[in-house]
N, C-alpha and C. Protein backbone atom coordinates (compact mmCIF):
# COMPACT_ATOMS: atom_id res chain seq x y z
N UNK A 1 6.28 26.75 10.04
CA UNK A 1 7.99 25.15 10.87
C UNK A 1 8.19 25.16 9.44
N UNK A 2 9.49 24.62 9.28
CA UNK A 2 10.27 24.09 8.71
C UNK A 2 10.82 23.25 8.55
N UNK A 3 12.05 22.23 8.33
CA UNK A 3 12.68 21.98 9.35
C UNK A 3 12.69 20.58 7.98
N UNK A 4 14.03 19.41 8.49
CA UNK A 4 14.51 18.35 8.51
C UNK A 4 14.61 17.24 9.54
N UNK A 5 13.36 16.10 9.41
CA UNK A 5 12.90 15.53 10.31
C UNK A 5 13.28 13.63 10.03
N UNK A 6 14.56 13.26 11.34
CA UNK A 6 14.25 11.72 10.86
C UNK A 6 13.08 10.97 11.89
N UNK A 7 12.40 10.08 11.20
CA UNK A 7 11.35 9.90 11.54
C UNK A 7 11.84 8.15 11.88
N UNK A 8 12.59 8.00 12.77
CA UNK A 8 13.53 6.74 13.43
C UNK A 8 12.00 5.63 13.53
N UNK A 9 12.01 5.52 13.99
CA UNK A 9 10.38 4.77 14.36
C UNK A 9 8.87 5.24 14.21
N UNK A 10 7.86 4.70 13.51
CA UNK A 10 6.46 5.08 13.10
C UNK A 10 5.93 3.83 12.81
N UNK A 11 4.73 4.75 12.72
CA UNK A 11 3.83 3.53 12.00
C UNK A 11 2.28 4.09 11.67
N UNK A 12 2.39 4.03 9.88
CA UNK A 12 1.11 5.28 9.74
C UNK A 12 -0.11 4.10 8.97
N UNK A 13 -0.88 4.59 8.76
CA UNK A 13 -2.27 3.75 8.51
C UNK A 13 -2.67 4.58 7.34
N UNK A 14 -2.85 4.21 5.96
CA UNK A 14 -3.12 4.74 4.72
C UNK A 14 -4.55 4.78 4.71
N UNK A 15 -5.35 5.97 4.77
CA UNK A 15 -6.93 5.73 4.51
C UNK A 15 -7.08 6.66 3.12
N UNK A 16 -7.30 6.49 2.29
CA UNK A 16 -8.23 7.09 0.98
C UNK A 16 -9.14 7.50 1.07
N UNK A 17 -9.35 8.39 0.26
CA UNK A 17 -10.69 9.57 0.28
C UNK A 17 -10.41 10.33 -0.23
N UNK A 18 -11.44 11.09 -0.80
CA UNK A 18 -11.41 13.09 -1.03
C UNK A 18 -11.89 13.29 0.67
N UNK A 19 -11.30 14.73 0.16
CA UNK A 19 -11.74 15.39 0.99
C UNK A 19 -13.64 15.86 0.95
N UNK A 20 -14.40 16.84 2.10
CA UNK A 20 -15.61 16.67 1.80
C UNK A 20 -15.40 18.30 1.26
N UNK A 21 -15.44 18.87 -0.07
CA UNK A 21 -16.09 20.30 0.18
C UNK A 21 -17.23 21.29 1.21
N UNK A 22 -17.00 22.59 2.03
CA UNK A 22 -18.05 22.46 2.36
C UNK A 22 -18.18 24.10 1.96
N UNK A 23 -19.31 24.49 1.59
CA UNK A 23 -20.14 26.16 1.45
C UNK A 23 -19.21 27.06 2.30
N UNK A 24 -18.86 26.74 4.32
CA UNK A 24 -18.56 27.75 4.62
C UNK A 24 -17.41 26.97 5.35
N UNK A 25 -16.34 27.91 5.25
CA UNK A 25 -15.09 27.25 5.61
C UNK A 25 -14.96 27.98 7.11
N UNK A 26 -13.97 27.26 7.85
CA UNK A 26 -13.76 27.63 8.93
C UNK A 26 -12.46 27.63 9.34
N UNK A 27 -12.18 28.88 9.22
CA UNK A 27 -11.05 29.73 9.33
C UNK A 27 -10.37 29.20 10.91
N UNK A 28 -9.66 28.76 10.86
CA UNK A 28 -8.18 29.08 11.80
C UNK A 28 -8.17 29.95 12.26
N UNK A 29 -8.03 29.80 13.95
CA UNK A 29 -7.77 31.33 14.59
C UNK A 29 -6.26 31.35 14.92
N UNK A 30 -5.60 30.05 14.45
CA UNK A 30 -4.22 30.45 13.98
C UNK A 30 -3.57 29.95 12.68
N UNK A 31 -3.14 31.12 11.88
CA UNK A 31 -3.05 30.52 11.00
C UNK A 31 -1.09 29.96 10.90
N UNK A 32 -0.90 29.23 10.13
CA UNK A 32 0.33 27.97 10.21
C UNK A 32 0.77 27.84 8.84
N UNK A 33 1.94 27.40 8.53
CA UNK A 33 2.33 27.23 7.18
C UNK A 33 3.51 25.99 7.45
N UNK A 34 3.90 24.79 7.14
CA UNK A 34 4.46 23.77 7.29
C UNK A 34 4.82 23.13 6.19
N UNK A 35 6.04 23.17 6.20
CA UNK A 35 7.48 22.98 5.54
C UNK A 35 8.34 21.57 5.67
N UNK A 36 7.89 20.13 5.97
CA UNK A 36 8.64 19.54 6.07
C UNK A 36 9.46 18.59 5.56
N UNK A 37 10.68 18.37 5.74
CA UNK A 37 11.33 17.12 4.94
C UNK A 37 11.57 16.28 5.91
N UNK A 38 11.13 14.97 5.48
CA UNK A 38 11.16 14.17 6.71
C UNK A 38 11.99 12.63 5.74
N UNK A 39 12.58 11.70 7.34
CA UNK A 39 13.57 10.86 6.10
C UNK A 39 13.44 10.15 7.15
N UNK A 40 12.55 9.01 7.00
CA UNK A 40 12.35 7.80 7.62
C UNK A 40 13.54 6.37 7.99
N UNK A 41 13.49 6.58 9.47
CA UNK A 41 14.58 5.43 10.07
C UNK A 41 14.35 4.43 10.04
N UNK A 42 14.99 3.32 10.72
CA UNK A 42 15.61 2.12 10.69
C UNK A 42 13.44 1.41 10.88
N UNK A 43 12.54 1.90 12.15
CA UNK A 43 11.88 1.23 12.46
C UNK A 43 10.56 2.11 12.10
N UNK A 44 10.01 1.94 10.82
CA UNK A 44 8.94 2.72 9.98
C UNK A 44 7.69 1.82 9.22
N UNK A 45 6.80 1.29 9.57
CA UNK A 45 5.80 0.78 8.27
C UNK A 45 4.66 1.20 7.77
N UNK A 46 4.12 1.03 6.98
CA UNK A 46 3.13 1.10 6.61
C UNK A 46 1.83 -0.33 6.30
N UNK A 47 0.47 0.65 6.51
CA UNK A 47 -0.29 -0.28 7.01
C UNK A 47 -1.66 0.12 6.30
N UNK A 48 -2.54 -0.88 5.14
CA UNK A 48 -3.51 0.02 4.76
C UNK A 48 -4.21 -1.55 4.89
N UNK A 49 -5.72 -1.66 5.14
CA UNK A 49 -6.34 0.17 5.31
C UNK A 49 -6.38 0.60 6.93
N UNK A 50 -6.32 -0.55 7.88
CA UNK A 50 -5.96 -0.32 9.43
C UNK A 50 -5.35 -1.02 9.33
N UNK A 51 -4.87 -1.17 11.13
CA UNK A 51 -4.46 -2.10 12.16
C UNK A 51 -4.86 -3.42 12.33
N UNK A 52 -6.15 -3.17 12.45
CA UNK A 52 -7.53 -3.88 12.52
C UNK A 52 -7.92 -5.20 11.88
N UNK A 53 -7.74 -4.94 10.17
CA UNK A 53 -7.89 -5.54 9.47
C UNK A 53 -6.87 -5.13 8.71
N UNK A 54 -5.69 -5.16 8.36
CA UNK A 54 -4.95 -4.79 7.24
C UNK A 54 -4.94 -5.72 5.80
N UNK A 55 -4.84 -4.97 5.19
CA UNK A 55 -4.87 -5.95 3.00
C UNK A 55 -3.14 -5.91 3.54
N UNK A 56 -2.26 -5.07 3.71
CA UNK A 56 -0.76 -4.98 3.78
C UNK A 56 -0.33 -4.24 4.84
N UNK A 57 0.69 -4.50 4.95
CA UNK A 57 1.47 -3.76 6.04
C UNK A 57 2.50 -4.43 5.40
N UNK A 58 3.87 -3.09 5.57
CA UNK A 58 5.35 -3.33 4.95
C UNK A 58 5.61 -2.36 5.59
N UNK A 59 7.42 -2.83 5.96
CA UNK A 59 7.99 -1.76 6.14
C UNK A 59 9.05 -0.43 5.36
N UNK A 60 9.08 0.16 5.85
CA UNK A 60 9.21 1.26 4.96
C UNK A 60 11.29 0.99 4.61
N UNK A 61 11.50 1.34 3.38
CA UNK A 61 13.33 0.78 3.45
C UNK A 61 14.05 2.59 4.47
N UNK A 62 14.82 1.95 5.45
CA UNK A 62 15.56 2.97 5.56
C UNK A 62 15.94 4.29 4.71
N UNK A 63 15.87 5.82 5.56
CA UNK A 63 16.54 6.84 4.25
C UNK A 63 15.55 7.38 3.46
N UNK A 64 14.12 6.66 3.11
CA UNK A 64 14.01 7.03 2.43
C UNK A 64 12.91 8.88 2.39
N UNK A 65 12.90 9.30 1.97
CA UNK A 65 12.16 10.80 1.85
C UNK A 65 11.73 11.14 1.00
N UNK A 66 10.30 12.37 2.38
CA UNK A 66 9.19 12.04 1.38
C UNK A 66 8.76 14.24 2.50
N UNK A 67 8.54 14.66 1.18
CA UNK A 67 8.01 15.93 1.84
C UNK A 67 6.81 16.44 1.90
N UNK A 68 5.69 16.89 3.29
CA UNK A 68 4.76 17.61 3.45
C UNK A 68 4.66 18.82 3.45
N UNK A 69 4.15 19.39 3.25
CA UNK A 69 3.25 21.15 2.73
C UNK A 69 1.91 20.94 3.53
N UNK A 70 1.85 22.61 4.34
CA UNK A 70 0.39 22.49 4.64
C UNK A 70 0.55 23.92 4.67
N UNK A 71 -0.83 24.21 4.40
CA UNK A 71 -1.02 25.55 4.76
C UNK A 71 -2.30 26.24 5.09
N UNK A 72 -2.85 26.60 6.29
CA UNK A 72 -3.51 26.70 7.06
C UNK A 72 -4.81 27.97 5.96
N UNK A 73 -3.81 28.98 6.00
CA UNK A 73 -4.29 30.40 5.24
C UNK A 73 -5.42 29.54 3.74
N UNK A 74 -3.93 29.11 3.26
CA UNK A 74 -4.69 28.72 1.51
C UNK A 74 -5.76 27.25 1.67
N UNK A 75 -5.39 26.66 3.10
CA UNK A 75 -6.38 25.82 3.48
C UNK A 75 -5.78 24.55 2.16
N UNK A 76 -4.17 24.42 1.68
CA UNK A 76 -3.88 23.67 1.46
C UNK A 76 -2.86 22.26 2.07
N UNK A 77 -2.71 21.36 1.36
CA UNK A 77 -2.04 19.67 2.18
C UNK A 77 -0.88 19.55 0.60
N UNK A 78 -0.08 19.47 1.00
CA UNK A 78 0.81 18.48 0.34
C UNK A 78 1.36 17.50 0.91
N UNK A 79 1.56 15.99 0.23
CA UNK A 79 2.34 14.89 0.75
C UNK A 79 3.02 13.81 -0.54
N UNK A 80 4.91 14.08 -0.20
CA UNK A 80 5.07 13.66 -2.15
C UNK A 80 5.81 13.07 -1.32
N UNK A 81 5.89 11.56 -2.30
CA UNK A 81 7.62 11.23 -1.99
C UNK A 81 7.17 9.80 -2.16
N UNK A 82 8.38 8.65 -2.40
CA UNK A 82 8.53 7.38 -3.06
C UNK A 82 8.51 7.07 -1.34
N UNK A 83 7.74 6.31 -1.15
CA UNK A 83 8.60 5.22 0.01
C UNK A 83 8.69 3.95 -0.69
N UNK A 84 10.14 3.38 -0.40
CA UNK A 84 10.04 2.11 -1.05
C UNK A 84 9.97 1.20 0.14
N UNK A 85 9.46 -0.12 -0.06
CA UNK A 85 8.79 -0.98 0.69
C UNK A 85 10.12 -2.30 0.76
N UNK A 86 10.19 -3.06 2.20
CA UNK A 86 10.97 -4.01 2.04
C UNK A 86 10.45 -5.07 3.14
N UNK A 87 10.00 -6.16 2.91
CA UNK A 87 9.12 -7.09 4.16
C UNK A 87 7.69 -6.63 4.67
N UNK A 88 7.60 -7.63 4.75
CA UNK A 88 5.91 -7.07 5.33
C UNK A 88 5.50 -8.82 4.16
N UNK A 89 3.73 -8.03 4.61
CA UNK A 89 2.35 -9.02 4.24
C UNK A 89 1.99 -8.62 3.24
N UNK A 90 0.85 -9.39 1.98
CA UNK A 90 -0.05 -8.79 1.62
C UNK A 90 -1.65 -9.61 2.08
N UNK A 91 -2.05 -9.63 2.31
CA UNK A 91 -3.14 -10.56 2.50
C UNK A 91 -4.14 -10.57 0.77
N UNK A 92 -4.09 -11.56 0.45
CA UNK A 92 -4.75 -11.47 -1.02
C UNK A 92 -5.27 -12.89 -1.09
N UNK A 93 -6.90 -13.58 -1.72
CA UNK A 93 -7.44 -14.00 -1.49
C UNK A 93 -7.57 -15.22 -0.60
N UNK A 94 -7.60 -14.63 0.79
CA UNK A 94 -7.24 -15.44 1.86
C UNK A 94 -6.21 -16.10 2.24
N UNK A 95 -5.23 -15.21 1.99
CA UNK A 95 -3.91 -15.81 1.77
C UNK A 95 -2.91 -14.83 2.15
N UNK A 96 -1.44 -14.75 3.32
CA UNK A 96 -0.40 -14.04 3.40
C UNK A 96 0.27 -14.44 2.31
N UNK A 97 0.73 -13.13 1.24
CA UNK A 97 1.89 -13.51 0.42
C UNK A 97 3.03 -12.52 1.46
N UNK A 98 4.27 -12.79 1.13
CA UNK A 98 5.52 -12.51 1.50
C UNK A 98 6.14 -11.20 0.69
N UNK A 99 5.71 -9.57 1.03
CA UNK A 99 6.39 -8.46 0.14
C UNK A 99 7.65 -8.96 -0.21
N UNK A 100 8.24 -9.16 -1.14
CA UNK A 100 9.72 -8.82 -1.47
C UNK A 100 10.42 -7.47 -2.20
N UNK A 101 9.45 -6.61 -2.65
CA UNK A 101 10.30 -5.18 -3.17
C UNK A 101 8.46 -4.69 -3.20
N UNK A 102 8.24 -3.30 -3.36
CA UNK A 102 7.50 -2.30 -3.99
C UNK A 102 7.71 -1.07 -3.22
N UNK A 103 6.95 -0.12 -3.55
CA UNK A 103 7.13 1.24 -3.10
C UNK A 103 5.75 1.46 -3.71
N UNK A 104 4.95 2.45 -2.91
CA UNK A 104 4.01 3.38 -3.07
C UNK A 104 4.95 4.84 -3.59
N UNK A 105 4.02 5.35 -3.81
CA UNK A 105 4.40 6.92 -4.63
C UNK A 105 3.18 7.84 -4.17
N UNK A 106 3.59 8.77 -3.62
CA UNK A 106 2.33 9.70 -2.64
C UNK A 106 2.88 11.05 -3.66
N UNK A 107 1.46 11.31 -4.16
CA UNK A 107 1.55 12.77 -4.84
C UNK A 107 -0.27 13.67 -4.27
N UNK A 108 -0.20 13.10 -3.05
CA UNK A 108 -1.42 13.79 -2.19
C UNK A 108 -1.50 15.19 -1.81
N UNK A 109 -2.80 15.71 -2.18
CA UNK A 109 -3.22 16.98 -1.91
C UNK A 109 -4.43 17.46 -1.01
N UNK A 110 -4.54 18.56 -0.64
CA UNK A 110 -5.83 18.30 -0.34
C UNK A 110 -7.52 17.54 -0.52
N UNK A 111 -7.01 17.48 -1.31
CA UNK A 111 -8.55 17.44 -2.33
C UNK A 111 -8.32 15.21 -2.41
N UNK A 112 -7.22 14.55 -2.45
CA UNK A 112 -7.31 13.41 -2.91
C UNK A 112 -5.59 12.60 -1.93
N UNK A 113 -6.22 11.31 -1.27
CA UNK A 113 -5.25 10.73 -1.15
C UNK A 113 -5.15 9.15 -1.74
N UNK A 114 -4.48 9.12 -2.71
CA UNK A 114 -4.36 7.81 -3.36
C UNK A 114 -3.50 7.41 -4.17
N UNK A 115 -1.95 6.42 -3.41
CA UNK A 115 -1.01 6.45 -3.64
C UNK A 115 -0.83 5.29 -5.09
N UNK A 116 0.17 5.45 -5.58
CA UNK A 116 0.44 4.58 -7.17
C UNK A 116 1.13 3.57 -5.89
N UNK A 117 0.89 1.85 -6.76
CA UNK A 117 1.46 0.60 -5.87
C UNK A 117 1.89 -0.06 -7.06
N UNK A 118 3.14 -0.35 -6.47
CA UNK A 118 3.90 -1.19 -7.06
C UNK A 118 4.70 -2.25 -6.22
N UNK A 119 4.84 -3.70 -5.92
CA UNK A 119 4.99 -4.25 -5.52
C UNK A 119 5.22 -5.93 -6.31
N UNK A 120 5.60 -6.69 -5.36
CA UNK A 120 5.87 -7.84 -6.02
C UNK A 120 6.09 -8.95 -4.68
N UNK A 121 5.15 -9.77 -4.33
CA UNK A 121 4.98 -10.94 -3.07
C UNK A 121 4.96 -12.34 -3.37
N UNK A 122 5.69 -13.03 -2.96
CA UNK A 122 5.16 -14.47 -3.06
C UNK A 122 4.75 -15.51 -1.97
N UNK A 123 4.44 -16.24 -2.38
CA UNK A 123 3.85 -18.01 -1.09
C UNK A 123 4.15 -18.57 -2.34
N UNK A 124 4.70 -19.80 -1.14
CA UNK A 124 4.88 -21.40 -1.81
C UNK A 124 4.30 -22.46 -1.71
N UNK A 125 3.71 -23.50 -2.04
CA UNK A 125 2.96 -24.05 -1.87
C UNK A 125 3.39 -25.45 -3.13
N UNK A 126 2.68 -26.53 -2.40
CA UNK A 126 3.07 -27.87 -2.94
C UNK A 126 1.45 -27.90 -4.31
N UNK A 127 1.94 -28.31 -5.64
CA UNK A 127 1.43 -29.22 -6.05
C UNK A 127 0.94 -30.63 -5.62
N UNK A 128 0.19 -31.03 -7.18
CA UNK A 128 -0.27 -32.48 -6.86
C UNK A 128 0.56 -33.47 -6.64
N UNK A 129 1.70 -33.54 -6.97
CA UNK A 129 2.29 -33.98 -7.85
C UNK A 129 3.75 -33.87 -6.31
N UNK A 130 3.69 -33.20 -6.01
CA UNK A 130 4.34 -33.22 -4.51
C UNK A 130 5.30 -32.16 -4.35
N UNK A 131 5.90 -31.11 -5.77
CA UNK A 131 6.33 -30.55 -6.37
C UNK A 131 6.08 -28.73 -5.60
N UNK A 132 7.27 -28.27 -5.28
CA UNK A 132 7.16 -26.50 -4.84
C UNK A 132 6.82 -25.64 -6.13
N UNK A 133 5.70 -25.02 -5.48
CA UNK A 133 5.16 -23.99 -6.73
C UNK A 133 5.43 -22.52 -5.89
N UNK A 134 6.19 -21.08 -6.73
CA UNK A 134 6.53 -20.16 -6.16
C UNK A 134 4.71 -19.58 -6.67
N UNK A 135 4.49 -18.94 -6.31
CA UNK A 135 2.95 -18.38 -6.65
C UNK A 135 3.42 -17.11 -6.08
N UNK A 136 3.55 -15.66 -7.60
CA UNK A 136 4.08 -14.38 -7.48
C UNK A 136 2.55 -14.20 -7.83
N UNK A 137 1.99 -12.34 -6.47
CA UNK A 137 1.23 -11.72 -6.88
C UNK A 137 2.12 -10.40 -7.03
N UNK A 138 1.48 -9.61 -8.15
CA UNK A 138 2.16 -8.41 -8.52
C UNK A 138 1.78 -7.76 -8.88
N UNK A 139 2.24 -5.78 -9.12
CA UNK A 139 0.72 -4.72 -9.13
C UNK A 139 2.55 -3.89 -9.78
N UNK A 140 1.67 -2.90 -10.44
CA UNK A 140 2.96 -2.20 -11.80
C UNK A 140 2.13 -0.86 -11.86
N UNK A 141 2.20 -0.42 -10.51
CA UNK A 141 1.54 1.89 -11.28
C UNK A 141 0.38 1.57 -11.28
N UNK A 142 -0.28 1.06 -10.31
CA UNK A 142 -1.56 0.95 -10.22
C UNK A 142 -2.13 2.13 -8.87
N UNK A 143 -3.28 2.78 -9.05
CA UNK A 143 -3.82 3.64 -7.52
C UNK A 143 -4.45 2.55 -6.67
N UNK A 144 -4.33 2.74 -5.71
CA UNK A 144 -4.47 2.06 -4.44
C UNK A 144 -5.55 1.64 -4.65
N UNK A 145 -6.29 2.03 -4.85
CA UNK A 145 -8.36 1.85 -4.46
C UNK A 145 -8.74 1.54 -5.82
N UNK A 146 -8.00 1.07 -6.90
CA UNK A 146 -8.61 0.56 -7.96
C UNK A 146 -7.23 -0.72 -8.07
N UNK A 147 -6.97 -1.12 -7.10
CA UNK A 147 -5.55 -2.41 -7.27
C UNK A 147 -6.25 -3.43 -8.03
N UNK A 148 -5.85 -4.11 -9.21
CA UNK A 148 -5.55 -5.17 -9.08
C UNK A 148 -4.85 -5.96 -9.59
N UNK A 149 -4.63 -6.73 -8.91
CA UNK A 149 -2.80 -7.84 -8.78
C UNK A 149 -3.06 -8.70 -9.87
N UNK A 150 -1.97 -9.29 -10.32
CA UNK A 150 -1.78 -10.22 -11.14
C UNK A 150 -1.28 -11.66 -10.43
N UNK A 151 -1.69 -12.66 -10.66
CA UNK A 151 -1.12 -14.60 -10.05
C UNK A 151 -0.12 -15.00 -11.14
N UNK A 152 0.87 -14.95 -10.70
CA UNK A 152 1.94 -16.19 -11.61
C UNK A 152 2.25 -17.38 -10.97
N UNK A 153 2.69 -17.74 -11.38
CA UNK A 153 3.77 -18.99 -10.68
C UNK A 153 4.70 -19.10 -11.66
N UNK A 154 5.70 -20.15 -10.65
CA UNK A 154 7.07 -20.82 -11.37
C UNK A 154 7.23 -22.18 -10.31
N UNK A 155 7.18 -22.91 -11.14
CA UNK A 155 6.81 -23.28 -12.98
C UNK A 155 5.90 -22.92 -12.71
N UNK A 156 5.74 -22.26 -14.07
CA UNK A 156 4.35 -22.02 -15.28
C UNK A 156 3.24 -22.85 -14.86
N UNK A 157 1.96 -22.28 -14.23
CA UNK A 157 0.48 -22.66 -14.18
C UNK A 157 -0.47 -22.03 -14.48
N UNK A 158 -1.47 -22.28 -14.90
CA UNK A 158 -2.76 -21.67 -15.15
C UNK A 158 -3.23 -21.07 -14.35
N UNK A 159 -4.45 -19.94 -14.52
CA UNK A 159 -4.49 -19.40 -13.35
C UNK A 159 -5.69 -20.53 -12.70
N UNK A 160 -6.39 -21.09 -13.14
CA UNK A 160 -7.34 -21.83 -12.30
C UNK A 160 -6.04 -22.68 -11.38
N UNK A 161 -5.00 -23.23 -11.53
CA UNK A 161 -4.14 -24.55 -11.44
C UNK A 161 -3.47 -23.53 -9.75
N UNK A 162 -3.12 -22.19 -10.56
CA UNK A 162 -2.22 -21.08 -8.83
C UNK A 162 -3.62 -21.59 -8.36
N UNK A 163 -4.95 -20.52 -8.67
CA UNK A 163 -6.08 -20.63 -7.98
C UNK A 163 -6.58 -21.98 -6.92
N UNK A 164 -6.24 -23.12 -7.34
CA UNK A 164 -6.57 -24.11 -6.94
C UNK A 164 -5.71 -24.45 -5.96
N UNK A 165 -4.24 -24.24 -5.73
CA UNK A 165 -3.32 -24.32 -5.48
C UNK A 165 -3.59 -23.66 -3.94
N UNK A 166 -4.56 -22.38 -4.39
CA UNK A 166 -4.87 -21.66 -2.90
C UNK A 166 -5.29 -21.65 -2.28
N UNK A 167 -6.20 -22.59 -2.77
CA UNK A 167 -7.75 -23.11 -2.15
C UNK A 167 -8.63 -22.45 -2.19
N UNK A 168 -8.95 -21.35 -3.68
CA UNK A 168 -9.45 -20.58 -3.55
C UNK A 168 -10.38 -20.83 -5.17
N UNK A 169 -10.99 -22.35 -5.56
CA UNK A 169 -11.29 -22.48 -6.82
C UNK A 169 -12.33 -21.05 -7.55
N UNK A 170 -13.13 -21.44 -6.12
CA UNK A 170 -14.03 -20.93 -6.44
C UNK A 170 -14.23 -19.09 -6.94
N UNK A 171 -13.03 -18.33 -6.33
CA UNK A 171 -12.57 -17.21 -6.56
C UNK A 171 -12.06 -17.10 -8.14
N UNK A 172 -11.30 -18.04 -8.86
CA UNK A 172 -11.21 -18.13 -10.12
C UNK A 172 -11.44 -17.39 -11.02
N UNK A 173 -13.02 -17.26 -11.18
CA UNK A 173 -13.85 -16.08 -12.54
C UNK A 173 -13.67 -15.03 -11.57
N UNK A 174 -13.66 -14.69 -10.40
CA UNK A 174 -13.57 -13.47 -10.11
C UNK A 174 -12.40 -12.31 -10.34
N UNK A 175 -11.75 -13.54 -10.48
CA UNK A 175 -10.18 -12.77 -10.44
C UNK A 175 -10.10 -11.88 -12.26
N UNK A 176 -10.73 -12.62 -13.42
CA UNK A 176 -10.95 -11.84 -14.39
C UNK A 176 -11.36 -10.98 -14.27
N UNK A 177 -12.12 -10.49 -13.34
CA UNK A 177 -13.00 -9.41 -13.73
C UNK A 177 -12.36 -7.95 -12.68
N UNK A 178 -12.78 -6.72 -12.72
CA UNK A 178 -11.83 -6.02 -12.35
C UNK A 178 -12.28 -4.72 -10.69
N UNK A 179 -12.44 -6.37 -10.08
CA UNK A 179 -12.77 -6.02 -8.87
C UNK A 179 -11.71 -5.79 -7.90
N UNK A 180 -11.46 -4.64 -7.00
CA UNK A 180 -10.38 -4.12 -6.50
C UNK A 180 -10.40 -5.47 -5.49
N UNK A 181 -8.54 -5.12 -5.16
CA UNK A 181 -7.76 -6.12 -4.30
C UNK A 181 -8.28 -6.06 -3.05
N UNK A 182 -9.47 -5.29 -2.53
CA UNK A 182 -9.17 -4.73 -1.02
C UNK A 182 -10.98 -5.39 -1.21
N UNK A 183 -11.35 -6.23 -2.34
CA UNK A 183 -12.87 -6.63 -1.64
C UNK A 183 -12.41 -7.97 -2.02
N UNK A 184 -11.46 -8.46 -2.85
CA UNK A 184 -11.12 -10.25 -2.64
C UNK A 184 -10.43 -10.40 -1.42
N UNK A 185 -9.18 -9.26 -1.12
CA UNK A 185 -8.73 -10.07 0.23
C UNK A 185 -9.46 -10.31 1.23
N UNK A 186 -10.60 -9.67 1.50
CA UNK A 186 -11.25 -10.04 2.60
C UNK A 186 -12.26 -11.49 2.31
N UNK A 187 -12.35 -11.88 1.08
CA UNK A 187 -13.59 -12.74 0.77
C UNK A 187 -12.42 -14.00 1.70
């Protein structure tokens, strides 16, 4: 089967992982090949890692395109494309940051699904002087499985001041390490 598809409304959960190779292959009784060009419509979203406990969810920009190829004879699968993101939320250090821009680059195959992510999200807080501070959470070209975003502020604040504003002073030391986002987000 091949063709062009418009996915007007949908929701997808991103599940990271690698395919377990087995010694014995169970061949499908029905051999099939799939080559689809998919275009995203107006109401499509992605969620990671799942809808019950999302670390992030985002709306996909309409008219974003990707390709899905599968072949049961060759036991192959490919999911390629860049999903441009608009609007959504990212949970980090117990707070919801509002997604301003971002994208997920997929080059998935039969062996692994681990998109490269870039984003900018923000939240607004007030400092001890009552001044509004914009706290920015960002990442640039990082594997989703190894995501370690950075925090900055406008007007400029130290990392300790930012964490204090977020009410997470105890976690300030952990952000210097390479602790993946999924572990910190649930904290």
